[in-house]
Short mmCIF file of C-alpha atoms in Angstrom, two decimals:
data_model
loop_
_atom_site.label_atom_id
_atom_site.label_comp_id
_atom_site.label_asym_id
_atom_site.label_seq_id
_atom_site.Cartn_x
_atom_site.Cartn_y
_atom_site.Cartn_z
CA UNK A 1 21.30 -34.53 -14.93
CA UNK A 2 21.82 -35.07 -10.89
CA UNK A 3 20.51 -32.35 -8.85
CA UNK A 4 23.69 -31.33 -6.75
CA UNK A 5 22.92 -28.14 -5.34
CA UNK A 6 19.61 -26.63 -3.45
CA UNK A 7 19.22 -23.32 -3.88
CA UNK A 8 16.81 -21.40 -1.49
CA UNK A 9 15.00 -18.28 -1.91
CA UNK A 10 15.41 -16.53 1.61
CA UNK A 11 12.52 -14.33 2.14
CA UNK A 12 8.92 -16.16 2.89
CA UNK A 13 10.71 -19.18 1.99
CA UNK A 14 13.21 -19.58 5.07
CA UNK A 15 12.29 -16.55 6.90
CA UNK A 16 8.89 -15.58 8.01
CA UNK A 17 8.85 -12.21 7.13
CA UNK A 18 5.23 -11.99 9.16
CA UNK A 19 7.81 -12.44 12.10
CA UNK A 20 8.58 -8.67 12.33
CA UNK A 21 5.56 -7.28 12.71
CA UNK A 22 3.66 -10.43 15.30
CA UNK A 23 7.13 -9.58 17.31
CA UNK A 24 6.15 -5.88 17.58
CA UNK A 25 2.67 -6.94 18.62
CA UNK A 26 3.74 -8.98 21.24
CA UNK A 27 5.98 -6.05 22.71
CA UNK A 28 3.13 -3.47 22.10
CA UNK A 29 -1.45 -4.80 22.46
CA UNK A 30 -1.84 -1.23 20.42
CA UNK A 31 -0.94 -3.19 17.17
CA UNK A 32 -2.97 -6.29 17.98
CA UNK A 33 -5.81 -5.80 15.90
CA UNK A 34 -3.27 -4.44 12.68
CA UNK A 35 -0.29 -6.30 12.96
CA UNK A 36 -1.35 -8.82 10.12
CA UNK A 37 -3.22 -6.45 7.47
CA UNK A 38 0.26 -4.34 8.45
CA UNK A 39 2.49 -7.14 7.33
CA UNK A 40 0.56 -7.96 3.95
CA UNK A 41 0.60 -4.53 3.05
CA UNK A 42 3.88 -4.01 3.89
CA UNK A 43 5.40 -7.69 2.02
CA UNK A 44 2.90 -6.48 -0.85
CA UNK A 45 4.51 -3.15 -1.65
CA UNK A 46 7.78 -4.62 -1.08
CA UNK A 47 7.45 -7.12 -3.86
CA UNK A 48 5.80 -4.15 -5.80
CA UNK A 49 8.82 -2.17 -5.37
CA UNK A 50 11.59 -4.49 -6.35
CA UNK A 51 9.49 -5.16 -9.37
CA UNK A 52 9.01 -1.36 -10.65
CA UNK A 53 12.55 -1.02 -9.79
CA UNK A 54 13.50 -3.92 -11.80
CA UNK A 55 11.48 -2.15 -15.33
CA UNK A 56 12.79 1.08 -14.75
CA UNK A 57 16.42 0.27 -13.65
CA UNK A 58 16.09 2.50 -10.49
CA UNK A 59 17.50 -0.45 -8.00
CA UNK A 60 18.51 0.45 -4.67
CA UNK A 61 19.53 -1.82 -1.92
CA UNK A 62 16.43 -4.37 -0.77
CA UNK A 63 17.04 -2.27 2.95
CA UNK A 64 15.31 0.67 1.07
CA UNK A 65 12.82 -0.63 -0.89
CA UNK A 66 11.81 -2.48 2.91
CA UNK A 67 12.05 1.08 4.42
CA UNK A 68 9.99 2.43 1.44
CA UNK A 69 7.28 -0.27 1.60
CA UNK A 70 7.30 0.00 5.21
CA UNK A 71 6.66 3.79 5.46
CA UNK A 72 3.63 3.37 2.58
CA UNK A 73 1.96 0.35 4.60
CA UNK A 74 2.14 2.98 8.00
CA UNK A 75 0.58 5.90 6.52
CA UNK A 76 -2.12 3.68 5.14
CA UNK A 77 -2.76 1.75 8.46
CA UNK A 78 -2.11 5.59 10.46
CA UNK A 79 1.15 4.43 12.04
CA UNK A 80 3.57 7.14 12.81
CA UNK A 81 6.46 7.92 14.89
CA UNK A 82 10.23 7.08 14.24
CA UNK A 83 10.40 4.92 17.18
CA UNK A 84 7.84 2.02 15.71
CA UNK A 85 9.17 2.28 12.47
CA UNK A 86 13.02 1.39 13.71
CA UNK A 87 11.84 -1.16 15.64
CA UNK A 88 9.84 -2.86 12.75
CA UNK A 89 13.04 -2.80 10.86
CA UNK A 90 15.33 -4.11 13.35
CA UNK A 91 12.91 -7.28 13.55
CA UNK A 92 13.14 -7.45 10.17
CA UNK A 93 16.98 -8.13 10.16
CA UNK A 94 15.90 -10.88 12.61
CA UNK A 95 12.62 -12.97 11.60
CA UNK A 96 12.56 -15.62 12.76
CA UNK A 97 13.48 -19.04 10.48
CA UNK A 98 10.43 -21.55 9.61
CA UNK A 99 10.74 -24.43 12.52
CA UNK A 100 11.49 -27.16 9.79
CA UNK A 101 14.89 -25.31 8.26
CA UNK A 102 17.93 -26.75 10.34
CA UNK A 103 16.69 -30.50 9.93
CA UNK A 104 15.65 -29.61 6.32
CA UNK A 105 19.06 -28.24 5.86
CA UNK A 106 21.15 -31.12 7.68
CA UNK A 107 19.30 -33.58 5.90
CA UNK A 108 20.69 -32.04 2.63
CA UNK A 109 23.85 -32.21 3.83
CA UNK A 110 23.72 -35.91 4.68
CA UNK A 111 22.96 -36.82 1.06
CA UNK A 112 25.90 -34.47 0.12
CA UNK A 113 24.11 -31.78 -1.33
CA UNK A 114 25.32 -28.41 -1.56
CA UNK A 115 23.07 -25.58 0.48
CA UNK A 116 23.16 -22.10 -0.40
CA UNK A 117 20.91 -18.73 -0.75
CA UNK A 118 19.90 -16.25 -3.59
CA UNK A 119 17.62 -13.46 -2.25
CA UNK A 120 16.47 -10.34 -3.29
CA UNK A 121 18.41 -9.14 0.35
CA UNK A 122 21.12 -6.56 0.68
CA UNK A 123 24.10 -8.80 2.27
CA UNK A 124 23.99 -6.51 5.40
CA UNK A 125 20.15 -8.30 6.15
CA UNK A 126 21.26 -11.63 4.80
CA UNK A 127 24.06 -12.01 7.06
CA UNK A 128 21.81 -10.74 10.06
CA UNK A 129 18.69 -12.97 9.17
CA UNK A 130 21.15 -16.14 8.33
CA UNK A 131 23.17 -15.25 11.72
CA UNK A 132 19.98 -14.82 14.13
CA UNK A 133 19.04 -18.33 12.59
CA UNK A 134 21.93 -19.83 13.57
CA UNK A 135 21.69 -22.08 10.09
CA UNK A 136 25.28 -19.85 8.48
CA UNK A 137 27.64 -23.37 8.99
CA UNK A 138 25.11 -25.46 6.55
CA UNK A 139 25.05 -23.50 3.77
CA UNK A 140 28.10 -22.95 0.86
CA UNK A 141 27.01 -19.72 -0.30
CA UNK A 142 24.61 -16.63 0.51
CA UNK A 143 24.34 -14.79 -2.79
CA UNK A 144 22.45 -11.16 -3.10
CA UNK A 145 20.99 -9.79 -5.58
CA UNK A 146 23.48 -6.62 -4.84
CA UNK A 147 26.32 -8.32 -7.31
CA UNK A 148 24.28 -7.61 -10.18
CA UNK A 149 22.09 -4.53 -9.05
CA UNK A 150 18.23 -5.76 -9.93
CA UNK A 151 15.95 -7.44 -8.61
CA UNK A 152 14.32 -11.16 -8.94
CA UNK A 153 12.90 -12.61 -11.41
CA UNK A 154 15.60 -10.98 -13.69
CA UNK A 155 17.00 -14.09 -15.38
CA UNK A 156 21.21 -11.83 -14.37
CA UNK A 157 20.31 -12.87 -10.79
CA UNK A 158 19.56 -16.36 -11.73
CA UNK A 159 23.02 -16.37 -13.69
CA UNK A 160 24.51 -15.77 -9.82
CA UNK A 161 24.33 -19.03 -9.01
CA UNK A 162 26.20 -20.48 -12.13
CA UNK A 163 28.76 -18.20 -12.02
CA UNK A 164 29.37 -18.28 -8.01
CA UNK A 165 28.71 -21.84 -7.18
CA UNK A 166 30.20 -23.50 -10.66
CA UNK A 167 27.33 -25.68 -11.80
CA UNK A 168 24.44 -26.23 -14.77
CA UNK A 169 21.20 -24.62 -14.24
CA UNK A 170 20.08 -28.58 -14.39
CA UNK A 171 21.83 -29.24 -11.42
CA UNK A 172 20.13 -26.71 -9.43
CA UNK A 173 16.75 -27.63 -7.12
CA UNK A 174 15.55 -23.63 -6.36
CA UNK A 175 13.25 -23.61 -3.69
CA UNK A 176 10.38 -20.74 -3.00
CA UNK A 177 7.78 -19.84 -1.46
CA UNK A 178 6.96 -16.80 -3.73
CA UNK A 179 5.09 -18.02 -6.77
CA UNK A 180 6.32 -15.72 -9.15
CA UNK A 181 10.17 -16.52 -8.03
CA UNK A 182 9.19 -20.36 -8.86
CA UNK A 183 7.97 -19.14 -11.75
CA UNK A 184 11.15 -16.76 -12.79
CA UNK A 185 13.21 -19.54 -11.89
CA UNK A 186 11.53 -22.47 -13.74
CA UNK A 187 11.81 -20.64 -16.95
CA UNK A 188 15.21 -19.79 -16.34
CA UNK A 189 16.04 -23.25 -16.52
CA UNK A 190 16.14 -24.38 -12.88
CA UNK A 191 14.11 -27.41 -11.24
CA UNK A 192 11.88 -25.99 -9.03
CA UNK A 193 10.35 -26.15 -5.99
CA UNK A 194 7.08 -24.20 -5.01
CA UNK A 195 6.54 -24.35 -1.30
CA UNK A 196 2.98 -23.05 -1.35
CA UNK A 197 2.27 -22.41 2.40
CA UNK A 198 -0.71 -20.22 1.92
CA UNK A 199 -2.33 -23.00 -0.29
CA UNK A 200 -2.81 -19.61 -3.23
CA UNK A 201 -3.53 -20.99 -6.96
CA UNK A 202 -1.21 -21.57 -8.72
CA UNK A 203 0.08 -18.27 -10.78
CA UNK A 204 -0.48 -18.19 -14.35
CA UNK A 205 2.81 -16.96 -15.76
CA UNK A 206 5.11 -18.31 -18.38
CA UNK A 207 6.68 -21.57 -17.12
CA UNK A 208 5.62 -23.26 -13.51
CA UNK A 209 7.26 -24.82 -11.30
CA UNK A 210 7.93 -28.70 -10.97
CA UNK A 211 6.81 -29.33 -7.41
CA UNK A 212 4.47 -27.94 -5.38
CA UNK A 213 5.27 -28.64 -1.23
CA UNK A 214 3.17 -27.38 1.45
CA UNK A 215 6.06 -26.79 3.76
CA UNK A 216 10.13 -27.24 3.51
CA UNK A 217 10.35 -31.05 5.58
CA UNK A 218 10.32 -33.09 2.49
CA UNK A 219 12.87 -31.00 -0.33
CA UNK A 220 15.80 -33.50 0.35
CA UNK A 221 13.14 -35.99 -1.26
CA UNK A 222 13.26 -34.50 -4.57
CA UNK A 223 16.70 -34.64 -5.16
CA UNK B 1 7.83 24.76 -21.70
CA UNK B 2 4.05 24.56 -21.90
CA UNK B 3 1.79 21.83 -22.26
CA UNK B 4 0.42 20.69 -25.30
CA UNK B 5 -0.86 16.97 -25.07
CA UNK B 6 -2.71 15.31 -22.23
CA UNK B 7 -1.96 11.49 -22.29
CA UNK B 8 -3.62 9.35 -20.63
CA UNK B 9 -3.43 5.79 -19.11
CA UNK B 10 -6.84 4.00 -19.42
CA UNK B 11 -7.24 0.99 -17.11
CA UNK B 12 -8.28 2.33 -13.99
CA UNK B 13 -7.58 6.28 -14.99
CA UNK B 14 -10.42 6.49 -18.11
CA UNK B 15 -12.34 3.37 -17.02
CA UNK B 16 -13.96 1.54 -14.23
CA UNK B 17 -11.87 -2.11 -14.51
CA UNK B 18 -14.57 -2.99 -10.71
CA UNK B 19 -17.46 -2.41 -13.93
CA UNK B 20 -16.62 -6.01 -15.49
CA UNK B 21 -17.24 -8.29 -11.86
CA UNK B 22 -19.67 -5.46 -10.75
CA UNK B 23 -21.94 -5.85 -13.66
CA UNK B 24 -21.63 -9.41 -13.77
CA UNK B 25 -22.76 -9.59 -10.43
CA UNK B 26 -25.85 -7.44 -11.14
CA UNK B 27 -26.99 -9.75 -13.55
CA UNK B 28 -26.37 -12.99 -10.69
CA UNK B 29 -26.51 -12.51 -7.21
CA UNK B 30 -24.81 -15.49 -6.67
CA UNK B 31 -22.15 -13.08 -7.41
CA UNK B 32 -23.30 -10.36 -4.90
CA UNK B 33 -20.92 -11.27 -2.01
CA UNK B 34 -18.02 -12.16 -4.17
CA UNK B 35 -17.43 -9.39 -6.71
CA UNK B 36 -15.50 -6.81 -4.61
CA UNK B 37 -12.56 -9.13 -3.36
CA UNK B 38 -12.41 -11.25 -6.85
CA UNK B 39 -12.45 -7.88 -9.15
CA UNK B 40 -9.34 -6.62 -6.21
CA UNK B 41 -7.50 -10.27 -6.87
CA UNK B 42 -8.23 -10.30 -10.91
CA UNK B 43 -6.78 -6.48 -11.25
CA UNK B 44 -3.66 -7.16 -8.43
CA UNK B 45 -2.74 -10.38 -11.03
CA UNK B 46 -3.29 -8.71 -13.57
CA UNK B 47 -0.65 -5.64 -12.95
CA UNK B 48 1.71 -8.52 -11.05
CA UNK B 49 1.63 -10.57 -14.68
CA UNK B 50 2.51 -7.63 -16.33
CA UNK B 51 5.53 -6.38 -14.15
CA UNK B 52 6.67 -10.12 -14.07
CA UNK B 53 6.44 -10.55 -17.52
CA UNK B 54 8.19 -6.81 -18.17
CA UNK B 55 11.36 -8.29 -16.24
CA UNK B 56 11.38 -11.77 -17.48
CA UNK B 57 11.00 -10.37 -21.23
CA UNK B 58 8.11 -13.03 -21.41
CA UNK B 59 5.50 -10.61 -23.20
CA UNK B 60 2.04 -11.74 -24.58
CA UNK B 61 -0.80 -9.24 -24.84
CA UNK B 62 -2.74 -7.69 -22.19
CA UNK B 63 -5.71 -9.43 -23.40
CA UNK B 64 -3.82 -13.11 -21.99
CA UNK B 65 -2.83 -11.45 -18.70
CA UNK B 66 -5.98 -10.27 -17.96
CA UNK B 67 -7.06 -14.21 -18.41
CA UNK B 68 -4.85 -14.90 -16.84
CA UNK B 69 -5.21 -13.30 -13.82
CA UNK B 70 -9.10 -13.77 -13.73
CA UNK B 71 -8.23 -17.28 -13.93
CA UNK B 72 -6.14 -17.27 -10.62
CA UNK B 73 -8.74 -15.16 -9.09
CA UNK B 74 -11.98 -17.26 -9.94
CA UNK B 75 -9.62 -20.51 -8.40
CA UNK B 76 -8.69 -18.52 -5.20
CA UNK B 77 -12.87 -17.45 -4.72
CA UNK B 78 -13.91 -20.88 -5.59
CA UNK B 79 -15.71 -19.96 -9.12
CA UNK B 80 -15.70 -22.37 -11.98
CA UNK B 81 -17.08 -22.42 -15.16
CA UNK B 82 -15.87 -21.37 -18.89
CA UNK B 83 -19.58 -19.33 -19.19
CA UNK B 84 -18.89 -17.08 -16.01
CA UNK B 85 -14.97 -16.82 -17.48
CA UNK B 86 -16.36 -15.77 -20.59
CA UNK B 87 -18.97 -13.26 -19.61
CA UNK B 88 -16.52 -11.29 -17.33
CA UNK B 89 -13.77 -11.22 -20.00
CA UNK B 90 -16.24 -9.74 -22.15
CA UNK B 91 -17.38 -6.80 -19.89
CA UNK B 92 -14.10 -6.15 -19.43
CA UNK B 93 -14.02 -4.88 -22.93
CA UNK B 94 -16.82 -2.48 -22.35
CA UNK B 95 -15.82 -1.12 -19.08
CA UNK B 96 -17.75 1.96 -17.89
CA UNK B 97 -15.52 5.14 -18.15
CA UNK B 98 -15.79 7.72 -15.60
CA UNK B 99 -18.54 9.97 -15.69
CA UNK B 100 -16.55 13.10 -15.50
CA UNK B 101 -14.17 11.71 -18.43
CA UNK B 102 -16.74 12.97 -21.82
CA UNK B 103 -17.09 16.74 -20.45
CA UNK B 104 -13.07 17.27 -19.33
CA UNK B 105 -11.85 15.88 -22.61
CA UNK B 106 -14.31 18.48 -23.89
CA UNK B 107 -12.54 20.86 -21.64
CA UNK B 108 -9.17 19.81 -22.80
CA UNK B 109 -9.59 20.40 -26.79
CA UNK B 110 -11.57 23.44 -26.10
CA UNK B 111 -8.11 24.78 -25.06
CA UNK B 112 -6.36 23.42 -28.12
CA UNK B 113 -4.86 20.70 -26.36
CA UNK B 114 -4.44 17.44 -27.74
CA UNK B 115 -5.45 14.29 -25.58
CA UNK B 116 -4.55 10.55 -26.37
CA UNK B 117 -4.24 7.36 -24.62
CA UNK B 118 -1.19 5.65 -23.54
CA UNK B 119 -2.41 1.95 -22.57
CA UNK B 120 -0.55 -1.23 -21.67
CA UNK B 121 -3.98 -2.94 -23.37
CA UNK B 122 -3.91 -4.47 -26.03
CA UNK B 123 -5.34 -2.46 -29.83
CA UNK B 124 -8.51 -4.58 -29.60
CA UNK B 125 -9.23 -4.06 -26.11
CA UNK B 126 -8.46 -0.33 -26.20
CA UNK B 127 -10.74 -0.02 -29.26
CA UNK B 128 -13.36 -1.84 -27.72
CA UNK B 129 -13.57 0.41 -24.63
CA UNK B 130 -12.90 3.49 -26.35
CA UNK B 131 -15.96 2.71 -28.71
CA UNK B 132 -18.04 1.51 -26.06
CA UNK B 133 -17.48 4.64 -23.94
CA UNK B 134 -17.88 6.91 -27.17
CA UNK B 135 -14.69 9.04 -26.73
CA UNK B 136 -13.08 7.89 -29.99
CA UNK B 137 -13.54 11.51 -31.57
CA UNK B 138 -12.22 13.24 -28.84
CA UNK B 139 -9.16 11.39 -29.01
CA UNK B 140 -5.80 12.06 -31.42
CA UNK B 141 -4.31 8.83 -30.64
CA UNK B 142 -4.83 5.64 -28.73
CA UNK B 143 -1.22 4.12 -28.14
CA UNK B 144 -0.75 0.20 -27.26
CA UNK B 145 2.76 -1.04 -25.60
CA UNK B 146 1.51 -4.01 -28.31
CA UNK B 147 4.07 -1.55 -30.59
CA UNK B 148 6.75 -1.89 -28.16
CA UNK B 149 6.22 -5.32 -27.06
CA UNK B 150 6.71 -4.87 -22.70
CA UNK B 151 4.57 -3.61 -20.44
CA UNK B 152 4.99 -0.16 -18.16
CA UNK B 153 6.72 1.52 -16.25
CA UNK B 154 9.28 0.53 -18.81
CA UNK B 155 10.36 3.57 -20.83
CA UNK B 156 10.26 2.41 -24.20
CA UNK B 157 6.74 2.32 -23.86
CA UNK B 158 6.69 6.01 -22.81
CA UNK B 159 8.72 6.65 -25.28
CA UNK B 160 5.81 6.07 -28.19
CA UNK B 161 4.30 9.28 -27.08
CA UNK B 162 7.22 11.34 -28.44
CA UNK B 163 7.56 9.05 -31.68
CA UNK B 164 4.00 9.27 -32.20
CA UNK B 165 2.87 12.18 -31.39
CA UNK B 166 6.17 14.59 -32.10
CA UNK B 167 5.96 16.27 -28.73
CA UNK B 168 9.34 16.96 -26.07
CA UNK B 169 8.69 15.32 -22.80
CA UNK B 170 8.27 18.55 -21.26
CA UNK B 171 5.40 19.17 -23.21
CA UNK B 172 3.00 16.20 -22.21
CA UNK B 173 0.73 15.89 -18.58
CA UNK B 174 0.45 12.13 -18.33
CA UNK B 175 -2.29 11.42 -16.34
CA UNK B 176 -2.85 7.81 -14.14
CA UNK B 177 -4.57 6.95 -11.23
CA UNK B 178 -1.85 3.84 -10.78
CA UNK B 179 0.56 5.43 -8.29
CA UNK B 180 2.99 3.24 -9.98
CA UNK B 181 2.65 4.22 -13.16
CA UNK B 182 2.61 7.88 -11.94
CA UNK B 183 5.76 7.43 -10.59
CA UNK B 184 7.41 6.18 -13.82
CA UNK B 185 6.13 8.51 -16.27
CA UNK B 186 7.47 11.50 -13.84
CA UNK B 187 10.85 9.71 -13.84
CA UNK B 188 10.51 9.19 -17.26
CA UNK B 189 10.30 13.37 -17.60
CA UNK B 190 6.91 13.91 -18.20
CA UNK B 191 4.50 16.37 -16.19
CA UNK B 192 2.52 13.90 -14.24
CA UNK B 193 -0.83 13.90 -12.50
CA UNK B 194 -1.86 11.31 -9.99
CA UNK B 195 -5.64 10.48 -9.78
CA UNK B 196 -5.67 9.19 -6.47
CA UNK B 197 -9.48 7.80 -6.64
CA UNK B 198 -9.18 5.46 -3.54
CA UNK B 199 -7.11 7.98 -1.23
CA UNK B 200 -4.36 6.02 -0.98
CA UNK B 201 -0.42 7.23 0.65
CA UNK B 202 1.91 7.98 -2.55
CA UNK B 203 4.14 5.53 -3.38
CA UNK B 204 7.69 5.73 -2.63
CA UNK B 205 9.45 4.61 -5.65
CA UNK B 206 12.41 6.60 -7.14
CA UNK B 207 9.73 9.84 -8.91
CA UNK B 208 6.42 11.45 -8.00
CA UNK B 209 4.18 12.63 -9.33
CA UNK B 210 3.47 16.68 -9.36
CA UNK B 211 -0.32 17.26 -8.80
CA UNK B 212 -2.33 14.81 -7.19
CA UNK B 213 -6.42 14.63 -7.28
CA UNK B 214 -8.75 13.21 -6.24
CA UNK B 215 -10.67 12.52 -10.06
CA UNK B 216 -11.01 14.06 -13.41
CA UNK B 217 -12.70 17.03 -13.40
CA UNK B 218 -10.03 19.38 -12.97
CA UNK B 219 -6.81 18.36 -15.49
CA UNK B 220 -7.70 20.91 -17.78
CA UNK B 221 -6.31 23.35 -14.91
CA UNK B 222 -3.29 22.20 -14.85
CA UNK B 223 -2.26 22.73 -18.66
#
């Protein structure tokens, strides 16, 4: 079947989430030396949470789990104070997009594919992150997890996209940079892209993806 | 109501899971520079696989995750070689336990209490380490999510201590030094220590735990 519709992950995949915490750095030399083991840290126990939350069926919007994640990746790097913490997660409604997303996005568009997002993302971050970006007029849809209250790689937020944008898992190109989302969404039923920025190994779970990119400039070619 | 079984978790909580890549590394000092930061990757796959896995409903023993994940982390430090797989695999079934662990499950039954093990490993893993650390008498039961079929924090697998062992909730100090796992069995309702070995912040998830130390030595206090 024709791949009609690319599907993008929106976290690490369009937005930097590293963005946040190199922004506060730049406004502030005190975090020069921590802004990076900060931002792992912070991503890591992020993912962690969503995950846990997923198992035990505790979900709470992806705004608190950030908060959470945040506040454990400051105490262990002995970052206090209200003030640092807001600003962190005002740049995190704000990261900046990967340079390569508009043209990636247009060039979709001129093969007359369908765009759209599923992320993890409470729809009050999505519409900030996809607004700052400037990319809202190119994609059809911005789906969050929120319409079905857990977390990725639960195969109910995979169903999202069939039941919002009308089409056959084998329609769907889904596009990540998270391994284990590539992985979710392969054996959900999706093609699938891996965009593997950090050049990691590839992760040993129960179906893989079918492409592996280094970077978003070529996804219009696989479809 | 008052305690009357201790339960354990055993990876990381009863014994060393650094022993497999530390050992190995004793015995080749090739390995000497490498073994901290591939024993951290192997045991951050391994839990990732198992959360994953817990959400997808894609469950295989713990004995394939933890190949898994050593897999992924011998590819990200460069290692090779099915002899170096194999050796490290098979430490990992005789892990070191704790020193303090003999002399405070000694404290525990001297009490009356009853102590057991409550392990997302798999029955031939968990009898392997138990053996090899030469704790099997001191222990009523050694429970497997194997009987379940997913991995923690999910609460069916909490649930086997109550089916097994005919105790309330209320009645059971689950002990873990996985902040994570902490967190779930206090949501689940038990009375929950955290070991926090590596001084660590607590996690914010949606429970905590109610004591937290620093090893061992001292659970028997808290019944």
């Amino acid at each position: 079947m024709t791949i009609t519709t690319c599907v993008f992950d929106a976290y690490g995949t369009l937005f930097d989430v590293s963005a946040a915490a190199r922004r506060a750095a730049d406004a502030d030399p005190a975090l020069a030396d921590i802004w990076q083991p900060l931002s792992e840290d912070w991503r890591r126990k992020q993912l962690e949470y969503s995950w846990l939350r997923a198992i035990t069926g505790d979900h709470v919007p992806f705004r608190e789990v950030t908060g959470n994640a945040l506040d454990w990746a400051m105490e262990r790097h002995g970052l206090t104070g209200d003030a640092l913490r807001a600003r962190l997660m005002d740049l995190y409604f704000v990261l900046d997009a990967y340079p390569e997303v508009p043209a990636m996005l247009d060039a979709l568009l001129a093969k007359g594919l369908r765009a759209a997002i599923l992320s993890n993302g409470s729809p009050d971050m999505l519409e900030a992150a996809v607004s700052s970006a400037g990319i809202g007029a190119r994609l059809e849809a911005v789906l969050s997890v929120e319409d079905v209250g857990v977390f990725k790689p639960a195969r109910s937020v995979y169903d999202l996209v069939g039941t919002r944008m009308g089409c056959a898992p084998e329609q769907v190109l889904f596009v990540s940079s998270n391994g284990w989302d590539a992985a979710g969404a392969a054996g959900y039923g999706f093609r699938t892209a891996w965009v593997n920025r950090a050049g990691l190994p590839m992760d040993r779970l129960a179906a893989r993806p079918h492409h592996v990119l280094s970077d978003l400039t070529t996804i219009s070619e696989l479809c």
